Structures are given as C-alpha cells and as structure tokens.
Amino acid sequence: SFSGQCCTKCKRGHVKSIDCPKTQEHCVPCKCGEEYMDHINDLDECMRCRSCDKALGLEVVKNCTSTENAECSCAKNHYCNSSRCEHCESCTVCENGQIEKECTSTSDTVCRMQVKRKVNNYTTQGNTAAADTGKVHSPETLRLIHIDVDLTHHVPDIVREMTLEQVMTFVRHHRLSEPTIEETLLDNSNNTSEQKIKLFQKWYQKHGMGGAYETLICSLRDLKMRTAADKIERKLKAAVCSHQERRESYNDKTEQSNTCSQEGEKCYDDNAEISKTYPESLEET
C-alpha cells in the first residue's frame, strides 16, 4: 500500500512507472536484451542482464529476455569447477600431447604420464628436446621452459612484444581489478612502456612464479595473441638455454680447476715424500 492506497504489483518483465500503480498500465516493460525482471514485483527499476564476457572464458548459452537473465557457460577449451562460475580457466595443454582425460566444462585436462628414459646421461620424458644448436639440455632446463621460469627479469622483454591494449586484455582476463589497472595507468600516464611493465608486474605478483610462464603463453594463445605468444616463447627459451649453457660451462671449468689443483697437491706431496726419503740426494742436487 502507498499512503493507505492499494497498489498493483507489476508482472514479470515489467516494473512500475509511478509510485502506486493502479493497473498494469502503470507498469513499463524492461528493455529486452539489456534488462529483465523474473518475478512479480513493486520495483521501479529492472535488473541488468548478465554479461558472458569472452575475456573471462565465458560464452552465451541462453540470451537474456525481459523475463529471464542470460545463461553463461565456459567457452571451448575452458572449464570451471565452482558451483557458481564468474570466470572460466583455460584448459591445460598437455606438453607431450598425450591426454588421459579430455577437458570438460567442469574439469581440467588430465595428462598422461610418460615413461622416463635416458638421453645423453640425462633422465628425460618423451621426445628429445634440443636447442637450435642441437645440444640436448638437462630436464631441469626443460621444466623451467615449460613451467617455472622466474619472469621477474624478463618482464621488459615480454611486454615489448605486446601492445598496451593486449597487456590490459591479458590482466583483465586474469581478473586484475579495475581500480588497480586504472591506478597503474594513471601513475605512469606519460610512459606507455612503463604502464605495460607495471601492469604485468601487478599480475605476476598476484599469480606467483609457479606455472606463470605456462599461464602466460596459453592465455595469449586463447586470447588470439598467437604472434606475441610465439615471440615471447622464443625469447624465453633462448634466455633459459643460454643461462643453462653458461652454468654448464662454469661447472666444467670449476671441475677442471679442481682437478688441476688436486694434481698439483699430489705432485707437491710426492716431492715432499721423496725429500723425506732421500734428503741427502736432494740437497746435493
């Protein structure tokens, strides 16, 4: 009631146009495709339709009408195992290409384990991976390439291959908050390069090192940024392999140095022993 008057409630798909409707003529329809009202009501505003954002891995299953909200589900190659999905994660891509269980809308891909075998004194899995030089790297390097590269020192090189718009799409895809994005852009308003670096660093700090490289490359490809993904992948693989080669070279030199030192000590010990055994002979010499 309104000031002692009996008011009429509006039917689904409509809201009141005056404080106290007398008939349904005092109710106005919601804008189809933009607004809806799914119950009898005495409200003066319709509810906004749900947005199935592609950047969040969603797609429309059922369009919004004046009486029903839109229905979303995970897009192809995405999944969500939560009861209420606000966004969907990208399905895992099996490194070896062997799948135990396909990705579904509610569960991630399960990759098949491979039998380990020996390659040039290293234990590895699946096909032999080699750098451009043809050199086989240790499994530590291969794991770093695919999973846990520390991206901290590579951020400028990574974002150099992306436009500001691409960086913003990427961080939004991974739910970096709009206030954080706006603040970062304002703090570096006169420097696009710095804006890209700072935005990426915000995401990396939020995500953590574990699996960040794989998330980066897979997400860029899912977001149709394949050229950027390929360039970044080549850069980081080259950087990791170069680091591994330098480390192996350093280890080889250290081992040689230790061997020479040990041989020198042995020679010294042998001479000392001879000196003890034949002191007179050595003095005459």
mmCIF file of C-alpha atoms in Angstrom:
data_model
loop_
_atom_site.group_PDB
_atom_site.id
_atom_site.type_symbol
_atom_site.label_atom_id
_atom_site.label_comp_id
_atom_site.label_asym_id
_atom_site.label_seq_id
_atom_site.Cartn_x
_atom_site.Cartn_y
_atom_site.Cartn_z
ATOM 1 C CA SER A 1 0.000 0.000 0.000
ATOM 2 C CA PHE A 2 1.014 3.611 -0.525
ATOM 3 C CA SER A 3 -0.430 6.229 1.883
ATOM 4 C CA GLY A 4 -3.343 3.921 2.610
ATOM 5 C CA GLN A 5 -3.973 3.167 -1.078
ATOM 6 C CA CYS A 6 -3.945 -0.317 -2.564
ATOM 7 C CA CYS A 7 -1.251 -0.628 -5.218
ATOM 8 C CA THR A 8 -0.951 -3.175 -8.003
ATOM 9 C CA LYS A 9 2.227 -5.193 -8.415
ATOM 10 C CA CYS A 10 3.769 -5.454 -11.869
ATOM 11 C CA LYS A 11 4.065 -8.767 -13.682
ATOM 12 C CA ARG A 12 7.321 -10.407 -14.811
ATOM 13 C CA GLY A 13 9.238 -8.389 -17.382
ATOM 14 C CA HIS A 14 7.798 -5.096 -16.092
ATOM 15 C CA VAL A 15 8.387 -2.522 -13.334
ATOM 16 C CA LYS A 16 6.220 0.307 -12.046
ATOM 17 C CA SER A 17 6.262 3.722 -13.699
ATOM 18 C CA ILE A 18 4.553 5.542 -10.794
ATOM 19 C CA ASP A 19 4.771 5.169 -7.014
ATOM 20 C CA CYS A 20 1.467 3.324 -6.689
ATOM 21 C CA PRO A 21 0.268 1.577 -9.848
ATOM 22 C CA LYS A 22 -3.488 1.129 -10.061
ATOM 23 C CA THR A 23 -3.389 -1.179 -13.067
ATOM 24 C CA GLN A 24 -0.808 -2.931 -15.239
ATOM 25 C CA GLU A 25 -0.942 0.141 -17.490
ATOM 26 C CA HIS A 26 1.199 1.851 -14.862
ATOM 27 C CA CYS A 27 3.922 -0.746 -15.411
ATOM 28 C CA VAL A 28 6.590 -0.412 -18.107
ATOM 29 C CA PRO A 29 8.454 -3.268 -19.833
ATOM 30 C CA CYS A 30 12.142 -3.963 -19.320
ATOM 31 C CA LYS A 31 14.456 -3.410 -22.306
ATOM 32 C CA CYS A 32 14.771 -6.828 -23.919
ATOM 33 C CA GLY A 33 18.384 -7.936 -24.221
ATOM 34 C CA GLU A 34 19.574 -5.370 -21.670
ATOM 35 C CA GLU A 35 17.269 -5.712 -18.660
ATOM 36 C CA TYR A 36 14.958 -8.280 -17.104
ATOM 37 C CA MET A 37 12.582 -8.910 -14.201
ATOM 38 C CA ASP A 38 11.910 -12.556 -13.404
ATOM 39 C CA HIS A 39 9.225 -12.175 -10.703
ATOM 40 C CA ILE A 40 6.096 -10.218 -9.806
ATOM 41 C CA ASN A 41 7.290 -7.023 -8.150
ATOM 42 C CA ASP A 42 6.710 -3.485 -6.961
ATOM 43 C CA LEU A 43 10.134 -2.225 -8.071
ATOM 44 C CA ASP A 44 10.810 0.817 -10.223
ATOM 45 C CA GLU A 45 13.967 -0.488 -11.952
ATOM 46 C CA CYS A 46 14.664 -3.631 -13.962
ATOM 47 C CA MET A 47 17.744 -5.738 -13.305
ATOM 48 C CA ARG A 48 20.693 -5.657 -15.703
ATOM 49 C CA CYS A 49 21.267 -8.713 -17.880
ATOM 50 C CA ARG A 50 24.279 -10.874 -17.110
ATOM 51 C CA SER A 51 27.279 -10.375 -19.421
ATOM 52 C CA CYS A 52 29.020 -13.509 -20.689
ATOM 53 C CA ASP A 53 32.476 -11.963 -21.141
ATOM 54 C CA LYS A 54 34.685 -13.766 -23.671
ATOM 55 C CA ALA A 55 37.753 -12.334 -21.932
ATOM 56 C CA LEU A 56 36.735 -14.342 -18.850
ATOM 57 C CA GLY A 57 36.353 -17.552 -20.849
ATOM 58 C CA LEU A 58 32.539 -17.408 -20.971
ATOM 59 C CA GLU A 59 30.010 -17.784 -23.778
ATOM 60 C CA VAL A 60 26.219 -17.285 -24.020
ATOM 61 C CA VAL A 61 24.073 -20.403 -23.662
ATOM 62 C CA LYS A 62 20.746 -18.575 -23.456
ATOM 63 C CA ASN A 63 20.106 -14.953 -24.386
ATOM 64 C CA CYS A 64 18.649 -12.517 -21.885
ATOM 65 C CA THR A 65 14.929 -11.743 -22.270
ATOM 66 C CA SER A 66 12.692 -9.293 -20.437
ATOM 67 C CA THR A 67 11.649 -12.093 -18.048
ATOM 68 C CA GLU A 68 14.844 -14.171 -17.736
ATOM 69 C CA ASN A 69 18.502 -13.427 -17.203
ATOM 70 C CA ALA A 70 21.137 -14.654 -19.672
ATOM 71 C CA GLU A 71 22.793 -18.006 -19.044
ATOM 72 C CA CYS A 72 26.539 -18.401 -19.486
ATOM 73 C CA SER A 73 28.822 -21.398 -19.674
ATOM 74 C CA CYS A 74 32.509 -21.975 -20.233
ATOM 75 C CA ALA A 75 33.681 -21.394 -23.795
ATOM 76 C CA LYS A 76 35.524 -24.070 -25.754
ATOM 77 C CA ASN A 77 38.841 -25.091 -24.132
ATOM 78 C CA HIS A 78 37.817 -23.554 -20.791
ATOM 79 C CA TYR A 79 36.469 -25.027 -17.571
ATOM 80 C CA CYS A 80 35.120 -24.094 -14.143
ATOM 81 C CA ASN A 81 34.757 -26.479 -11.194
ATOM 82 C CA SER A 82 32.964 -23.994 -8.938
ATOM 83 C CA SER A 83 29.224 -24.110 -8.216
ATOM 84 C CA ARG A 84 28.909 -20.505 -9.397
ATOM 85 C CA CYS A 85 31.266 -19.571 -12.223
ATOM 86 C CA GLU A 86 32.157 -15.916 -12.637
ATOM 87 C CA HIS A 87 35.021 -16.850 -14.954
ATOM 88 C CA CYS A 88 36.459 -19.989 -16.559
ATOM 89 C CA GLU A 89 40.082 -21.136 -16.586
ATOM 90 C CA SER A 90 41.928 -22.213 -19.725
ATOM 91 C CA CYS A 91 42.210 -25.978 -20.118
ATOM 92 C CA THR A 92 45.698 -27.379 -19.553
ATOM 93 C CA VAL A 93 47.573 -28.207 -22.755
ATOM 94 C CA CYS A 94 49.483 -31.469 -22.287
ATOM 95 C CA GLU A 95 53.152 -30.820 -23.014
ATOM 96 C CA ASN A 96 53.627 -34.258 -24.547
ATOM 97 C CA GLY A 97 50.313 -34.163 -26.398
ATOM 98 C CA GLN A 98 49.110 -37.326 -24.665
ATOM 99 C CA ILE A 99 45.758 -36.895 -22.919
ATOM 100 C CA GLU A 100 44.400 -39.217 -20.248
ATOM 101 C CA LYS A 101 41.104 -37.338 -19.878
ATOM 102 C CA GLU A 102 39.758 -34.573 -22.078
ATOM 103 C CA CYS A 103 38.933 -31.158 -20.633
ATOM 104 C CA THR A 104 35.210 -30.581 -19.999
ATOM 105 C CA SER A 105 33.229 -27.519 -18.959
ATOM 106 C CA THR A 106 33.579 -28.616 -15.310
ATOM 107 C CA SER A 107 37.014 -30.277 -15.155
ATOM 108 C CA ASP A 108 40.539 -29.647 -16.427
ATOM 109 C CA THR A 109 42.532 -31.864 -18.782
ATOM 110 C CA VAL A 110 44.332 -34.832 -17.229
ATOM 111 C CA CYS A 111 47.652 -35.505 -18.967
ATOM 112 C CA ARG A 112 49.070 -38.995 -19.378
ATOM 113 C CA MET A 113 52.364 -39.685 -17.612
ATOM 114 C CA GLN A 114 55.264 -40.784 -19.815
ATOM 115 C CA VAL A 115 57.885 -43.429 -19.147
ATOM 116 C CA LYS A 116 61.251 -41.870 -18.372
ATOM 117 C CA ARG A 117 64.274 -42.778 -20.472
ATOM 118 C CA LYS A 118 67.944 -41.851 -20.574
ATOM 119 C CA VAL A 119 69.239 -39.338 -23.127
ATOM 120 C CA ASN A 120 72.930 -38.390 -23.050
ATOM 121 C CA ASN A 121 73.237 -39.120 -19.310
ATOM 122 C CA TYR A 122 70.075 -37.119 -18.508
ATOM 123 C CA THR A 123 66.745 -38.584 -17.467
ATOM 124 C CA THR A 124 64.012 -37.012 -19.578
ATOM 125 C CA GLN A 125 60.486 -37.722 -20.781
ATOM 126 C CA GLY A 126 59.019 -38.198 -24.240
ATOM 127 C CA ASN A 127 60.774 -36.795 -27.288
ATOM 128 C CA THR A 128 64.292 -35.405 -27.029
ATOM 129 C CA ALA A 129 64.212 -31.611 -26.779
ATOM 130 C CA ALA A 130 67.113 -29.734 -28.317
ATOM 131 C CA ALA A 131 68.031 -26.090 -28.733
ATOM 132 C CA ASP A 132 68.868 -24.510 -32.093
ATOM 133 C CA THR A 133 72.455 -25.642 -31.599
ATOM 134 C CA GLY A 134 71.311 -29.271 -31.461
ATOM 135 C CA LYS A 135 72.516 -29.562 -27.876
ATOM 136 C CA VAL A 136 70.345 -31.625 -25.516
ATOM 137 C CA HIS A 137 69.640 -29.767 -22.298
ATOM 138 C CA SER A 138 69.024 -31.268 -18.913
ATOM 139 C CA PRO A 139 65.457 -31.901 -17.685
ATOM 140 C CA GLU A 140 65.888 -29.008 -15.247
ATOM 141 C CA THR A 141 66.047 -26.643 -18.229
ATOM 142 C CA LEU A 142 63.089 -28.290 -19.946
ATOM 143 C CA ARG A 143 60.946 -27.958 -16.823
ATOM 144 C CA LEU A 144 61.901 -24.301 -16.489
ATOM 145 C CA ILE A 145 60.936 -23.629 -20.092
ATOM 146 C CA HIS A 146 57.502 -25.106 -19.654
ATOM 147 C CA ILE A 147 56.541 -24.421 -16.052
ATOM 148 C CA ASP A 148 58.559 -22.366 -13.594
ATOM 149 C CA VAL A 149 60.638 -19.718 -15.314
ATOM 150 C CA ASP A 150 61.148 -16.761 -12.981
ATOM 151 C CA LEU A 151 59.757 -13.983 -15.164
ATOM 152 C CA THR A 152 60.939 -11.141 -12.906
ATOM 153 C CA HIS A 153 63.937 -10.121 -15.027
ATOM 154 C CA HIS A 154 62.191 -10.890 -18.331
ATOM 155 C CA VAL A 155 59.181 -8.575 -17.891
ATOM 156 C CA PRO A 156 60.511 -5.721 -20.127
ATOM 157 C CA ASP A 157 61.301 -8.216 -22.905
ATOM 158 C CA ILE A 158 57.888 -9.866 -22.555
ATOM 159 C CA VAL A 159 55.777 -6.701 -22.735
ATOM 160 C CA ARG A 160 57.924 -5.346 -25.581
ATOM 161 C CA GLU A 161 56.177 -7.935 -27.761
ATOM 162 C CA MET A 162 52.702 -6.768 -26.640
ATOM 163 C CA THR A 163 50.690 -3.599 -27.158
ATOM 164 C CA LEU A 164 49.222 -1.787 -24.156
ATOM 165 C CA GLU A 165 45.769 -2.962 -25.230
ATOM 166 C CA GLN A 166 46.980 -6.579 -25.281
ATOM 167 C CA VAL A 167 48.528 -6.273 -21.818
ATOM 168 C CA MET A 168 45.294 -4.798 -20.459
ATOM 169 C CA THR A 169 43.238 -7.581 -22.063
ATOM 170 C CA PHE A 170 45.583 -10.173 -20.545
ATOM 171 C CA VAL A 171 45.473 -8.793 -16.982
ATOM 172 C CA ARG A 172 41.695 -8.347 -17.143
ATOM 173 C CA HIS A 173 41.375 -11.933 -18.343
ATOM 174 C CA HIS A 174 43.137 -12.931 -15.125
ATOM 175 C CA ARG A 175 40.880 -10.702 -13.008
ATOM 176 C CA LEU A 176 43.275 -7.931 -12.048
ATOM 177 C CA SER A 177 40.881 -5.399 -10.517
ATOM 178 C CA GLU A 178 39.817 -2.316 -12.475
ATOM 179 C CA PRO A 179 40.887 0.076 -9.668
ATOM 180 C CA THR A 180 44.384 -1.463 -9.766
ATOM 181 C CA ILE A 181 44.525 -1.139 -13.558
ATOM 182 C CA GLU A 182 43.330 2.480 -13.501
ATOM 183 C CA GLU A 183 45.738 3.428 -10.716
ATOM 184 C CA THR A 184 48.677 1.823 -12.554
ATOM 185 C CA LEU A 185 47.834 3.636 -15.796
ATOM 186 C CA LEU A 186 47.486 6.990 -14.015
ATOM 187 C CA ASP A 187 50.744 6.571 -12.081
ATOM 188 C CA ASN A 188 52.598 6.078 -15.384
ATOM 189 C CA SER A 189 50.391 8.180 -17.663
ATOM 190 C CA ASN A 190 53.228 9.607 -19.764
ATOM 191 C CA ASN A 191 55.060 6.339 -20.391
ATOM 192 C CA THR A 192 53.335 3.527 -22.280
ATOM 193 C CA SER A 193 56.275 1.140 -21.815
ATOM 194 C CA GLU A 194 56.203 1.651 -18.062
ATOM 195 C CA GLN A 195 52.428 1.179 -17.998
ATOM 196 C CA LYS A 196 52.839 -2.217 -19.667
ATOM 197 C CA ILE A 197 55.657 -3.248 -17.329
ATOM 198 C CA LYS A 198 53.821 -2.207 -14.164
ATOM 199 C CA LEU A 199 50.544 -3.864 -15.213
ATOM 200 C CA PHE A 200 52.331 -7.122 -15.991
ATOM 201 C CA GLN A 201 54.233 -6.958 -12.696
ATOM 202 C CA LYS A 202 50.927 -6.500 -10.816
ATOM 203 C CA TRP A 203 49.578 -9.661 -12.445
ATOM 204 C CA TYR A 204 52.801 -11.592 -11.802
ATOM 205 C CA GLN A 205 52.832 -10.568 -8.144
ATOM 206 C CA LYS A 206 49.208 -11.752 -7.838
ATOM 207 C CA HIS A 207 49.795 -15.035 -9.697
ATOM 208 C CA GLY A 208 53.200 -16.031 -8.313
ATOM 209 C CA MET A 209 56.058 -17.777 -10.109
ATOM 210 C CA GLY A 210 54.550 -21.278 -10.120
ATOM 211 C CA GLY A 211 53.164 -22.041 -13.576
ATOM 212 C CA ALA A 212 53.238 -18.347 -14.566
ATOM 213 C CA TYR A 213 55.071 -18.939 -17.848
ATOM 214 C CA GLU A 214 52.648 -21.634 -18.961
ATOM 215 C CA THR A 215 49.684 -19.455 -17.941
ATOM 216 C CA LEU A 216 51.107 -16.540 -19.924
ATOM 217 C CA ILE A 217 51.688 -18.450 -23.161
ATOM 218 C CA CYS A 218 48.431 -20.452 -23.057
ATOM 219 C CA SER A 219 46.356 -17.374 -22.205
ATOM 220 C CA LEU A 220 47.856 -15.302 -25.016
ATOM 221 C CA ARG A 221 47.009 -18.040 -27.499
ATOM 222 C CA ASP A 222 43.484 -18.378 -26.113
ATOM 223 C CA LEU A 223 43.070 -14.608 -26.465
ATOM 224 C CA LYS A 224 44.144 -14.805 -30.149
ATOM 225 C CA MET A 225 47.525 -13.158 -29.486
ATOM 226 C CA ARG A 226 49.467 -16.006 -31.087
ATOM 227 C CA THR A 227 52.172 -13.826 -32.663
ATOM 228 C CA ALA A 228 53.041 -12.273 -29.302
ATOM 229 C CA ALA A 229 52.955 -15.715 -27.648
ATOM 230 C CA ASP A 230 55.345 -17.197 -30.235
ATOM 231 C CA LYS A 231 57.827 -14.300 -29.956
ATOM 232 C CA ILE A 232 57.811 -14.399 -26.145
ATOM 233 C CA GLU A 233 58.216 -18.182 -26.157
ATOM 234 C CA ARG A 234 61.257 -17.973 -28.451
ATOM 235 C CA LYS A 235 62.822 -15.218 -26.332
ATOM 236 C CA LEU A 236 62.421 -17.028 -23.030
ATOM 237 C CA LYS A 237 63.522 -20.405 -24.372
ATOM 238 C CA ALA A 238 66.674 -18.790 -25.768
ATOM 239 C CA ALA A 239 67.323 -16.978 -22.478
ATOM 240 C CA VAL A 240 66.878 -20.121 -20.364
ATOM 241 C CA CYS A 241 69.008 -22.267 -22.678
ATOM 242 C CA SER A 242 71.737 -19.598 -22.726
ATOM 243 C CA HIS A 243 71.712 -19.457 -18.928
ATOM 244 C CA GLN A 244 71.937 -23.247 -18.748
ATOM 245 C CA GLU A 245 74.883 -23.319 -21.172
ATOM 246 C CA ARG A 246 76.742 -20.679 -19.153
ATOM 247 C CA ARG A 247 76.106 -22.633 -15.962
ATOM 248 C CA GLU A 248 77.306 -25.885 -17.537
ATOM 249 C CA SER A 249 80.412 -24.111 -18.885
ATOM 250 C CA TYR A 250 81.126 -22.675 -15.439
ATOM 251 C CA ASN A 251 80.706 -26.103 -13.829
ATOM 252 C CA ASP A 252 83.080 -27.667 -16.393
ATOM 253 C CA LYS A 253 85.735 -25.010 -15.726
ATOM 254 C CA THR A 254 85.324 -25.395 -11.971
ATOM 255 C CA GLU A 255 85.716 -29.157 -12.269
ATOM 256 C CA GLN A 256 88.857 -28.763 -14.403
ATOM 257 C CA SER A 257 90.286 -26.272 -11.922
ATOM 258 C CA ASN A 258 89.631 -28.636 -9.015
ATOM 259 C CA THR A 259 91.268 -31.500 -10.926
ATOM 260 C CA CYS A 260 94.379 -29.423 -11.643
ATOM 261 C CA SER A 261 94.565 -28.301 -8.029
ATOM 262 C CA GLN A 262 94.318 -31.880 -6.830
ATOM 263 C CA GLU A 263 97.056 -32.971 -9.265
ATOM 264 C CA GLY A 264 99.262 -30.081 -8.133
ATOM 265 C CA GLU A 265 98.779 -31.043 -4.498
ATOM 266 C CA LYS A 266 99.629 -34.645 -5.370
ATOM 267 C CA CYS A 267 102.877 -33.557 -7.074
ATOM 268 C CA TYR A 268 103.789 -31.448 -4.053
ATOM 269 C CA ASP A 269 103.055 -34.344 -1.695
ATOM 270 C CA ASP A 270 105.148 -36.714 -3.832
ATOM 271 C CA ASN A 271 108.142 -34.343 -3.787
ATOM 272 C CA ALA A 272 107.809 -33.887 -0.047
ATOM 273 C CA GLU A 273 107.787 -37.653 0.417
ATOM 274 C CA ILE A 274 110.898 -38.027 -1.747
ATOM 275 C CA SER A 275 112.584 -35.280 0.261
ATOM 276 C CA LYS A 276 111.928 -37.203 3.458
ATOM 277 C CA THR A 277 113.152 -40.471 1.973
ATOM 278 C CA TYR A 278 116.308 -39.169 0.227
ATOM 279 C CA PRO A 279 117.243 -35.928 1.971
ATOM 280 C CA GLU A 280 120.948 -36.101 1.086
ATOM 281 C CA SER A 281 120.367 -36.737 -2.603
ATOM 282 C CA LEU A 282 118.045 -33.780 -2.902
ATOM 283 C CA GLU A 283 120.465 -31.488 -1.102
ATOM 284 C CA GLU A 284 123.302 -32.472 -3.458
ATOM 285 C CA THR A 285 121.070 -31.874 -6.482
#
